[in-house]
């Protein structure tokens, strides 16, 4: 009988890509893999493109601010628990691995109710709300930073780092420079972030860093110019993704 594992996590790509990085290694170890995520979240396409069977369940976002959906989302979480419970009972995995995000909460709780071992992973310096809710049900909780260990139950915490896709180590600098239209005689600054607010703050912070280093930087005279630049960056990112997967 083959070993079985269920991966879960979603809401943002950061809760999915570490799971995708694990898949080649899990296959080598002989695991049959299934993924449980939200019905229409970003994880559905990412996982389906990887050729992994995907099951969507209802889930509700865990907000710490007022929103009318706060009155209805708890019922969606309950429904998601029942759906996850039904799937796990049928699939009968040996273990569930949760990468975090609100979609993982009903899956982890359903696994615990069926006495299926759960391992969670926390990528941030401080545990997010979803993982805090999952902690009591987890056998082990993996994390990226030594500083995070103090915020986790001592008997469960394991410092592992984050899973990294093998192809990230196979890039070519010259190809990257050509793809982005850069020249090798200038330093390259990479800004990483998500959501509109993070993008705006990243632009301000990176310009400050560049100026402090005595290097000229690009400034945007209007929001439309910044948006145009962002659109170009997104287009290049899509081209890069297609190039890496071809």
PDB file of C-alpha atoms in Angstrom:
ATOM      1  CA  UNK A   1       0.000   0.000   0.000  1.00  0.00           C
ATOM      2  CA  UNK A   2       1.422   3.402  -1.009  1.00  0.00           C
ATOM      3  CA  UNK A   3       1.906   6.223   1.453  1.00  0.00           C
ATOM      4  CA  UNK A   4      -0.533   9.113   1.151  1.00  0.00           C
ATOM      5  CA  UNK A   5      -0.188  12.786   2.013  1.00  0.00           C
ATOM      6  CA  UNK A   6      -2.555  15.736   1.768  1.00  0.00           C
ATOM      7  CA  UNK A   7      -1.081  19.191   1.237  1.00  0.00           C
ATOM      8  CA  UNK A   8      -3.090  22.278   2.111  1.00  0.00           C
ATOM      9  CA  UNK A   9      -2.572  26.026   2.212  1.00  0.00           C
ATOM     10  CA  UNK A  10      -3.657  28.959   0.113  1.00  0.00           C
ATOM     11  CA  UNK A  11      -5.067  32.430  -0.151  1.00  0.00           C
ATOM     12  CA  UNK A  12      -1.785  33.766  -1.530  1.00  0.00           C
ATOM     13  CA  UNK A  13       0.963  32.157  -3.605  1.00  0.00           C
ATOM     14  CA  UNK A  14       3.276  32.263  -0.577  1.00  0.00           C
ATOM     15  CA  UNK A  15       1.127  29.580   1.035  1.00  0.00           C
ATOM     16  CA  UNK A  16       1.302  27.404  -2.085  1.00  0.00           C
ATOM     17  CA  UNK A  17       4.761  27.541  -3.690  1.00  0.00           C
ATOM     18  CA  UNK A  18       6.550  25.819  -0.750  1.00  0.00           C
ATOM     19  CA  UNK A  19       4.075  22.957  -1.127  1.00  0.00           C
ATOM     20  CA  UNK A  20       4.873  22.801  -4.838  1.00  0.00           C
ATOM     21  CA  UNK A  21       8.575  22.636  -3.978  1.00  0.00           C
ATOM     22  CA  UNK A  22       7.932  19.543  -1.845  1.00  0.00           C
ATOM     23  CA  UNK A  23       6.087  17.602  -4.541  1.00  0.00           C
ATOM     24  CA  UNK A  24       9.124  16.207  -6.467  1.00  0.00           C
ATOM     25  CA  UNK A  25      10.670  14.953  -3.226  1.00  0.00           C
ATOM     26  CA  UNK A  26       7.407  13.447  -1.982  1.00  0.00           C
ATOM     27  CA  UNK A  27       7.031  11.604  -5.283  1.00  0.00           C
ATOM     28  CA  UNK A  28      10.561  10.219  -4.948  1.00  0.00           C
ATOM     29  CA  UNK A  29       9.624   8.950  -1.502  1.00  0.00           C
ATOM     30  CA  UNK A  30       6.657   7.121  -3.003  1.00  0.00           C
ATOM     31  CA  UNK A  31       3.831   9.305  -1.676  1.00  0.00           C
ATOM     32  CA  UNK A  32       0.456   9.571  -3.342  1.00  0.00           C
ATOM     33  CA  UNK A  33      -0.316  13.295  -3.160  1.00  0.00           C
ATOM     34  CA  UNK A  34      -3.583  15.179  -2.977  1.00  0.00           C
ATOM     35  CA  UNK A  35      -4.203  18.879  -2.382  1.00  0.00           C
ATOM     36  CA  UNK A  36      -7.070  20.510  -0.514  1.00  0.00           C
ATOM     37  CA  UNK A  37      -7.576  24.241  -1.024  1.00  0.00           C
ATOM     38  CA  UNK A  38     -10.276  26.813  -1.463  1.00  0.00           C
ATOM     39  CA  UNK A  39     -12.822  26.507  -4.250  1.00  0.00           C
ATOM     40  CA  UNK A  40     -11.575  29.428  -6.329  1.00  0.00           C
ATOM     41  CA  UNK A  41      -8.296  30.558  -4.741  1.00  0.00           C
ATOM     42  CA  UNK A  42      -4.974  31.090  -6.500  1.00  0.00           C
ATOM     43  CA  UNK A  43      -3.824  27.688  -5.272  1.00  0.00           C
ATOM     44  CA  UNK A  44      -6.333  25.878  -7.501  1.00  0.00           C
ATOM     45  CA  UNK A  45      -4.599  26.842 -10.767  1.00  0.00           C
ATOM     46  CA  UNK A  46      -1.067  26.508  -9.393  1.00  0.00           C
ATOM     47  CA  UNK A  47      -1.702  23.007  -8.071  1.00  0.00           C
ATOM     48  CA  UNK A  48      -3.696  21.854 -11.097  1.00  0.00           C
ATOM     49  CA  UNK A  49      -0.893  23.043 -13.397  1.00  0.00           C
ATOM     50  CA  UNK A  50       1.473  20.859 -11.378  1.00  0.00           C
ATOM     51  CA  UNK A  51      -0.674  17.814 -12.159  1.00  0.00           C
ATOM     52  CA  UNK A  52      -1.759  17.158  -8.563  1.00  0.00           C
ATOM     53  CA  UNK A  53      -5.375  16.119  -7.810  1.00  0.00           C
ATOM     54  CA  UNK A  54      -7.157  19.101  -6.279  1.00  0.00           C
ATOM     55  CA  UNK A  55     -10.188  19.245  -4.001  1.00  0.00           C
ATOM     56  CA  UNK A  56     -11.804  22.582  -3.206  1.00  0.00           C
ATOM     57  CA  UNK A  57     -13.638  23.261   0.058  1.00  0.00           C
ATOM     58  CA  UNK A  58     -15.531  26.224   1.430  1.00  0.00           C
ATOM     59  CA  UNK A  59     -13.595  28.503   3.709  1.00  0.00           C
ATOM     60  CA  UNK A  60     -13.886  31.924   5.260  1.00  0.00           C
ATOM     61  CA  UNK A  61     -11.265  34.597   5.674  1.00  0.00           C
ATOM     62  CA  UNK A  62     -10.124  35.240   9.239  1.00  0.00           C
ATOM     63  CA  UNK A  63     -10.364  39.017   9.522  1.00  0.00           C
ATOM     64  CA  UNK A  64      -9.396  41.081  12.541  1.00  0.00           C
ATOM     65  CA  UNK A  65     -11.340  44.110  11.370  1.00  0.00           C
ATOM     66  CA  UNK A  66     -15.023  44.814  10.844  1.00  0.00           C
ATOM     67  CA  UNK A  67     -16.563  43.423   7.691  1.00  0.00           C
ATOM     68  CA  UNK A  68     -20.136  42.226   7.062  1.00  0.00           C
ATOM     69  CA  UNK A  69     -18.688  38.904   5.893  1.00  0.00           C
ATOM     70  CA  UNK A  70     -17.472  38.292   9.442  1.00  0.00           C
ATOM     71  CA  UNK A  71     -21.058  37.267  10.242  1.00  0.00           C
ATOM     72  CA  UNK A  72     -21.276  34.688   7.438  1.00  0.00           C
ATOM     73  CA  UNK A  73     -17.731  33.354   7.034  1.00  0.00           C
ATOM     74  CA  UNK A  74     -17.809  31.258  10.251  1.00  0.00           C
ATOM     75  CA  UNK A  75     -20.596  29.193   8.668  1.00  0.00           C
ATOM     76  CA  UNK A  76     -18.447  28.758   5.545  1.00  0.00           C
ATOM     77  CA  UNK A  77     -15.612  27.481   7.734  1.00  0.00           C
ATOM     78  CA  UNK A  78     -17.973  24.951   9.322  1.00  0.00           C
ATOM     79  CA  UNK A  79     -19.075  23.827   5.888  1.00  0.00           C
ATOM     80  CA  UNK A  80     -15.440  23.587   4.813  1.00  0.00           C
ATOM     81  CA  UNK A  81     -14.685  21.440   7.854  1.00  0.00           C
ATOM     82  CA  UNK A  82     -17.436  19.009   6.853  1.00  0.00           C
ATOM     83  CA  UNK A  83     -16.231  18.904   3.239  1.00  0.00           C
ATOM     84  CA  UNK A  84     -12.608  18.371   4.282  1.00  0.00           C
ATOM     85  CA  UNK A  85     -13.683  15.708   6.796  1.00  0.00           C
ATOM     86  CA  UNK A  86     -15.550  13.842   4.062  1.00  0.00           C
ATOM     87  CA  UNK A  87     -12.605  13.959   1.670  1.00  0.00           C
ATOM     88  CA  UNK A  88      -9.996  12.942   4.253  1.00  0.00           C
ATOM     89  CA  UNK A  89     -12.131  10.055   5.447  1.00  0.00           C
ATOM     90  CA  UNK A  90     -12.353   8.803   1.859  1.00  0.00           C
ATOM     91  CA  UNK A  91      -8.710   9.437   0.867  1.00  0.00           C
ATOM     92  CA  UNK A  92      -7.288   8.209   4.219  1.00  0.00           C
ATOM     93  CA  UNK A  93      -3.924  10.011   4.134  1.00  0.00           C
ATOM     94  CA  UNK A  94      -1.069   9.066   6.444  1.00  0.00           C
ATOM     95  CA  UNK A  95      -0.315  12.722   7.143  1.00  0.00           C
ATOM     96  CA  UNK A  96      -1.514  16.260   6.395  1.00  0.00           C
ATOM     97  CA  UNK A  97       0.940  19.097   5.741  1.00  0.00           C
ATOM     98  CA  UNK A  98      -0.422  22.630   6.096  1.00  0.00           C
ATOM     99  CA  UNK A  99       1.479  25.622   4.748  1.00  0.00           C
ATOM    100  CA  UNK A 100      -0.849  28.091   6.442  1.00  0.00           C
ATOM    101  CA  UNK A 101      -3.455  30.520   5.234  1.00  0.00           C
ATOM    102  CA  UNK A 102      -7.114  30.537   6.174  1.00  0.00           C
ATOM    103  CA  UNK A 103      -7.962  27.591   3.909  1.00  0.00           C
ATOM    104  CA  UNK A 104      -5.787  25.326   6.060  1.00  0.00           C
ATOM    105  CA  UNK A 105      -7.839  25.819   9.236  1.00  0.00           C
ATOM    106  CA  UNK A 106     -10.838  23.588   8.413  1.00  0.00           C
ATOM    107  CA  UNK A 107      -8.554  20.984   6.800  1.00  0.00           C
ATOM    108  CA  UNK A 108      -6.266  20.755   9.835  1.00  0.00           C
ATOM    109  CA  UNK A 109      -9.178  20.568  12.250  1.00  0.00           C
ATOM    110  CA  UNK A 110     -10.861  17.887  10.141  1.00  0.00           C
ATOM    111  CA  UNK A 111      -7.615  15.881  10.083  1.00  0.00           C
ATOM    112  CA  UNK A 112      -7.308  16.131  13.865  1.00  0.00           C
ATOM    113  CA  UNK A 113     -10.885  14.897  14.306  1.00  0.00           C
ATOM    114  CA  UNK A 114      -9.934  11.792  12.291  1.00  0.00           C
ATOM    115  CA  UNK A 115      -6.674  11.372  14.247  1.00  0.00           C
ATOM    116  CA  UNK A 116      -4.561  12.035  11.143  1.00  0.00           C
ATOM    117  CA  UNK A 117      -1.140  13.514  12.078  1.00  0.00           C
ATOM    118  CA  UNK A 118      -0.658  17.134  11.037  1.00  0.00           C
ATOM    119  CA  UNK A 119       2.519  19.100  10.366  1.00  0.00           C
ATOM    120  CA  UNK A 120       2.271  22.878   9.966  1.00  0.00           C
ATOM    121  CA  UNK A 121       4.775  25.315   8.514  1.00  0.00           C
ATOM    122  CA  UNK A 122       5.093  28.993   9.441  1.00  0.00           C
ATOM    123  CA  UNK A 123       7.043  31.181   7.003  1.00  0.00           C
ATOM    124  CA  UNK A 124       6.777  34.530   8.792  1.00  0.00           C
ATOM    125  CA  UNK A 125       8.789  35.800  11.731  1.00  0.00           C
ATOM    126  CA  UNK A 126       5.675  35.720  13.919  1.00  0.00           C
ATOM    127  CA  UNK A 127       2.935  33.092  13.501  1.00  0.00           C
ATOM    128  CA  UNK A 128      -0.140  34.150  11.547  1.00  0.00           C
ATOM    129  CA  UNK A 129      -3.662  33.801  12.889  1.00  0.00           C
ATOM    130  CA  UNK A 130      -4.434  30.697  10.822  1.00  0.00           C
ATOM    131  CA  UNK A 131      -1.410  28.824  12.147  1.00  0.00           C
ATOM    132  CA  UNK A 132      -2.160  29.949  15.688  1.00  0.00           C
ATOM    133  CA  UNK A 133      -5.562  28.301  15.356  1.00  0.00           C
ATOM    134  CA  UNK A 134      -3.936  25.160  13.933  1.00  0.00           C
ATOM    135  CA  UNK A 135      -1.161  24.829  16.539  1.00  0.00           C
ATOM    136  CA  UNK A 136      -3.155  22.800  19.082  1.00  0.00           C
ATOM    137  CA  UNK A 137      -3.902  20.166  16.419  1.00  0.00           C
ATOM    138  CA  UNK A 138      -0.369  19.862  14.975  1.00  0.00           C
ATOM    139  CA  UNK A 139       2.211  17.239  15.906  1.00  0.00           C
ATOM    140  CA  UNK A 140       5.065  19.468  14.721  1.00  0.00           C
ATOM    141  CA  UNK A 141       5.306  23.105  13.597  1.00  0.00           C
ATOM    142  CA  UNK A 142       8.142  23.978  11.216  1.00  0.00           C
ATOM    143  CA  UNK A 143       9.479  27.521  10.875  1.00  0.00           C
ATOM    144  CA  UNK A 144      12.029  29.573   8.938  1.00  0.00           C
ATOM    145  CA  UNK A 145      13.644  31.736  11.604  1.00  0.00           C
ATOM    146  CA  UNK A 146      15.286  30.991  14.971  1.00  0.00           C
ATOM    147  CA  UNK A 147      13.421  34.007  16.367  1.00  0.00           C
ATOM    148  CA  UNK A 148      10.098  32.296  15.640  1.00  0.00           C
ATOM    149  CA  UNK A 149      10.867  29.370  17.944  1.00  0.00           C
ATOM    150  CA  UNK A 150       9.962  31.335  21.058  1.00  0.00           C
ATOM    151  CA  UNK A 151       6.435  31.910  19.739  1.00  0.00           C
ATOM    152  CA  UNK A 152       5.815  28.200  19.160  1.00  0.00           C
ATOM    153  CA  UNK A 153       5.193  25.366  21.622  1.00  0.00           C
ATOM    154  CA  UNK A 154       8.666  24.135  22.596  1.00  0.00           C
ATOM    155  CA  UNK A 155       7.807  20.453  22.190  1.00  0.00           C
ATOM    156  CA  UNK A 156       6.442  21.026  18.678  1.00  0.00           C
ATOM    157  CA  UNK A 157       8.751  23.643  17.162  1.00  0.00           C
ATOM    158  CA  UNK A 158      11.257  22.564  14.484  1.00  0.00           C
ATOM    159  CA  UNK A 159      13.595  24.973  12.671  1.00  0.00           C
ATOM    160  CA  UNK A 160      13.622  23.782   9.058  1.00  0.00           C
ATOM    161  CA  UNK A 161      13.771  26.800   6.742  1.00  0.00           C
ATOM    162  CA  UNK A 162      11.436  26.971   3.766  1.00  0.00           C
ATOM    163  CA  UNK A 163      11.169  24.472   0.885  1.00  0.00           C
ATOM    164  CA  UNK A 164      12.786  25.869  -2.273  1.00  0.00           C
ATOM    165  CA  UNK A 165      12.094  24.775  -5.839  1.00  0.00           C
ATOM    166  CA  UNK A 166      15.132  23.180  -7.486  1.00  0.00           C
ATOM    167  CA  UNK A 167      14.787  25.284 -10.641  1.00  0.00           C
ATOM    168  CA  UNK A 168      15.533  28.460  -8.646  1.00  0.00           C
ATOM    169  CA  UNK A 169      19.142  27.288  -8.400  1.00  0.00           C
ATOM    170  CA  UNK A 170      19.464  26.785 -12.145  1.00  0.00           C
ATOM    171  CA  UNK A 171      19.099  30.362 -13.385  1.00  0.00           C
ATOM    172  CA  UNK A 172      21.518  32.233 -15.647  1.00  0.00           C
ATOM    173  CA  UNK A 173      22.417  35.845 -14.814  1.00  0.00           C
ATOM    174  CA  UNK A 174      23.103  36.845 -18.417  1.00  0.00           C
ATOM    175  CA  UNK A 175      19.796  35.393 -19.582  1.00  0.00           C
ATOM    176  CA  UNK A 176      18.006  37.283 -16.812  1.00  0.00           C
ATOM    177  CA  UNK A 177      19.675  40.574 -17.717  1.00  0.00           C
ATOM    178  CA  UNK A 178      18.715  40.130 -21.368  1.00  0.00           C
ATOM    179  CA  UNK A 179      15.130  39.187 -20.457  1.00  0.00           C
ATOM    180  CA  UNK A 180      14.666  42.339 -18.367  1.00  0.00           C
ATOM    181  CA  UNK A 181      16.507  44.617 -20.773  1.00  0.00           C
ATOM    182  CA  UNK A 182      19.285  45.338 -18.259  1.00  0.00           C
ATOM    183  CA  UNK A 183      22.986  45.882 -18.888  1.00  0.00           C
ATOM    184  CA  UNK A 184      25.713  44.174 -16.827  1.00  0.00           C
ATOM    185  CA  UNK A 185      27.466  47.455 -15.998  1.00  0.00           C
ATOM    186  CA  UNK A 186      24.816  48.546 -13.469  1.00  0.00           C
ATOM    187  CA  UNK A 187      23.773  46.947 -10.165  1.00  0.00           C
ATOM    188  CA  UNK A 188      20.367  45.241 -10.062  1.00  0.00           C
ATOM    189  CA  UNK A 189      17.934  45.948  -7.236  1.00  0.00           C
ATOM    190  CA  UNK A 190      15.161  43.393  -6.747  1.00  0.00           C
ATOM    191  CA  UNK A 191      12.054  44.557  -4.871  1.00  0.00           C
ATOM    192  CA  UNK A 192       9.723  41.845  -3.571  1.00  0.00           C
ATOM    193  CA  UNK A 193       6.297  42.434  -2.075  1.00  0.00           C
ATOM    194  CA  UNK A 194       2.588  41.908  -2.475  1.00  0.00           C
ATOM    195  CA  UNK A 195      -0.584  44.042  -2.607  1.00  0.00           C
ATOM    196  CA  UNK A 196      -0.865  47.645  -3.748  1.00  0.00           C
ATOM    197  CA  UNK A 197       0.225  49.186  -0.434  1.00  0.00           C
ATOM    198  CA  UNK A 198       3.331  47.020  -0.268  1.00  0.00           C
ATOM    199  CA  UNK A 199       4.191  47.983  -3.856  1.00  0.00           C
ATOM    200  CA  UNK A 200       3.952  51.699  -3.046  1.00  0.00           C
ATOM    201  CA  UNK A 201       6.004  51.384   0.145  1.00  0.00           C
ATOM    202  CA  UNK A 202       8.589  49.217  -1.618  1.00  0.00           C
ATOM    203  CA  UNK A 203       9.069  51.889  -4.299  1.00  0.00           C
ATOM    204  CA  UNK A 204       9.624  54.541  -1.631  1.00  0.00           C
ATOM    205  CA  UNK A 205      11.961  52.373   0.435  1.00  0.00           C
ATOM    206  CA  UNK A 206      14.041  51.213  -2.520  1.00  0.00           C
ATOM    207  CA  UNK A 207      14.438  54.794  -3.797  1.00  0.00           C
ATOM    208  CA  UNK A 208      15.655  55.831  -0.327  1.00  0.00           C
ATOM    209  CA  UNK A 209      18.166  52.968  -0.267  1.00  0.00           C
ATOM    210  CA  UNK A 210      19.444  53.833  -3.733  1.00  0.00           C
ATOM    211  CA  UNK A 211      19.841  57.523  -2.876  1.00  0.00           C
ATOM    212  CA  UNK A 212      21.606  56.654   0.378  1.00  0.00           C
ATOM    213  CA  UNK A 213      24.059  54.553  -1.624  1.00  0.00           C
ATOM    214  CA  UNK A 214      24.735  57.497  -3.940  1.00  0.00           C
ATOM    215  CA  UNK A 215      23.169  55.818  -6.970  1.00  0.00           C
ATOM    216  CA  UNK A 216      20.625  57.421  -9.269  1.00  0.00           C
ATOM    217  CA  UNK A 217      17.115  56.021  -9.146  1.00  0.00           C
ATOM    218  CA  UNK A 218      13.962  56.117 -11.218  1.00  0.00           C
ATOM    219  CA  UNK A 219      11.123  58.266  -9.881  1.00  0.00           C
ATOM    220  CA  UNK A 220       7.518  58.261 -10.998  1.00  0.00           C
ATOM    221  CA  UNK A 221       5.978  61.668 -11.681  1.00  0.00           C
ATOM    222  CA  UNK A 222       2.429  60.294 -11.540  1.00  0.00           C
ATOM    223  CA  UNK A 223       0.402  57.292 -10.465  1.00  0.00           C
ATOM    224  CA  UNK A 224      -0.273  56.421 -14.116  1.00  0.00           C
ATOM    225  CA  UNK A 225       3.458  56.291 -14.832  1.00  0.00           C
ATOM    226  CA  UNK A 226       3.990  53.985 -11.849  1.00  0.00           C
ATOM    227  CA  UNK A 227       1.082  51.807 -12.972  1.00  0.00           C
ATOM    228  CA  UNK A 228       2.531  51.614 -16.483  1.00  0.00           C
ATOM    229  CA  UNK A 229       5.872  50.537 -15.065  1.00  0.00           C
ATOM    230  CA  UNK A 230       4.174  47.904 -12.907  1.00  0.00           C
ATOM    231  CA  UNK A 231       2.255  46.591 -15.929  1.00  0.00           C
ATOM    232  CA  UNK A 232       5.520  46.224 -17.857  1.00  0.00           C
ATOM    233  CA  UNK A 233       7.062  44.369 -14.918  1.00  0.00           C
ATOM    234  CA  UNK A 234       4.080  42.011 -14.751  1.00  0.00           C
ATOM    235  CA  UNK A 235       4.334  41.316 -18.492  1.00  0.00           C
ATOM    236  CA  UNK A 236       8.012  40.477 -18.153  1.00  0.00           C
ATOM    237  CA  UNK A 237       7.187  38.240 -15.183  1.00  0.00           C
ATOM    238  CA  UNK A 238       4.653  36.306 -17.268  1.00  0.00           C
ATOM    239  CA  UNK A 239       7.213  35.938 -20.070  1.00  0.00           C
ATOM    240  CA  UNK A 240       9.774  34.750 -17.516  1.00  0.00           C
ATOM    241  CA  UNK A 241       7.350  32.179 -16.141  1.00  0.00           C
ATOM    242  CA  UNK A 242       6.603  30.795 -19.595  1.00  0.00           C
ATOM    243  CA  UNK A 243      10.348  30.718 -20.385  1.00  0.00           C
ATOM    244  CA  UNK A 244      11.132  28.782 -17.200  1.00  0.00           C
ATOM    245  CA  UNK A 245       8.418  26.199 -17.808  1.00  0.00           C
ATOM    246  CA  UNK A 246       9.077  25.674 -21.532  1.00  0.00           C
TER     247      UNK A 246
END
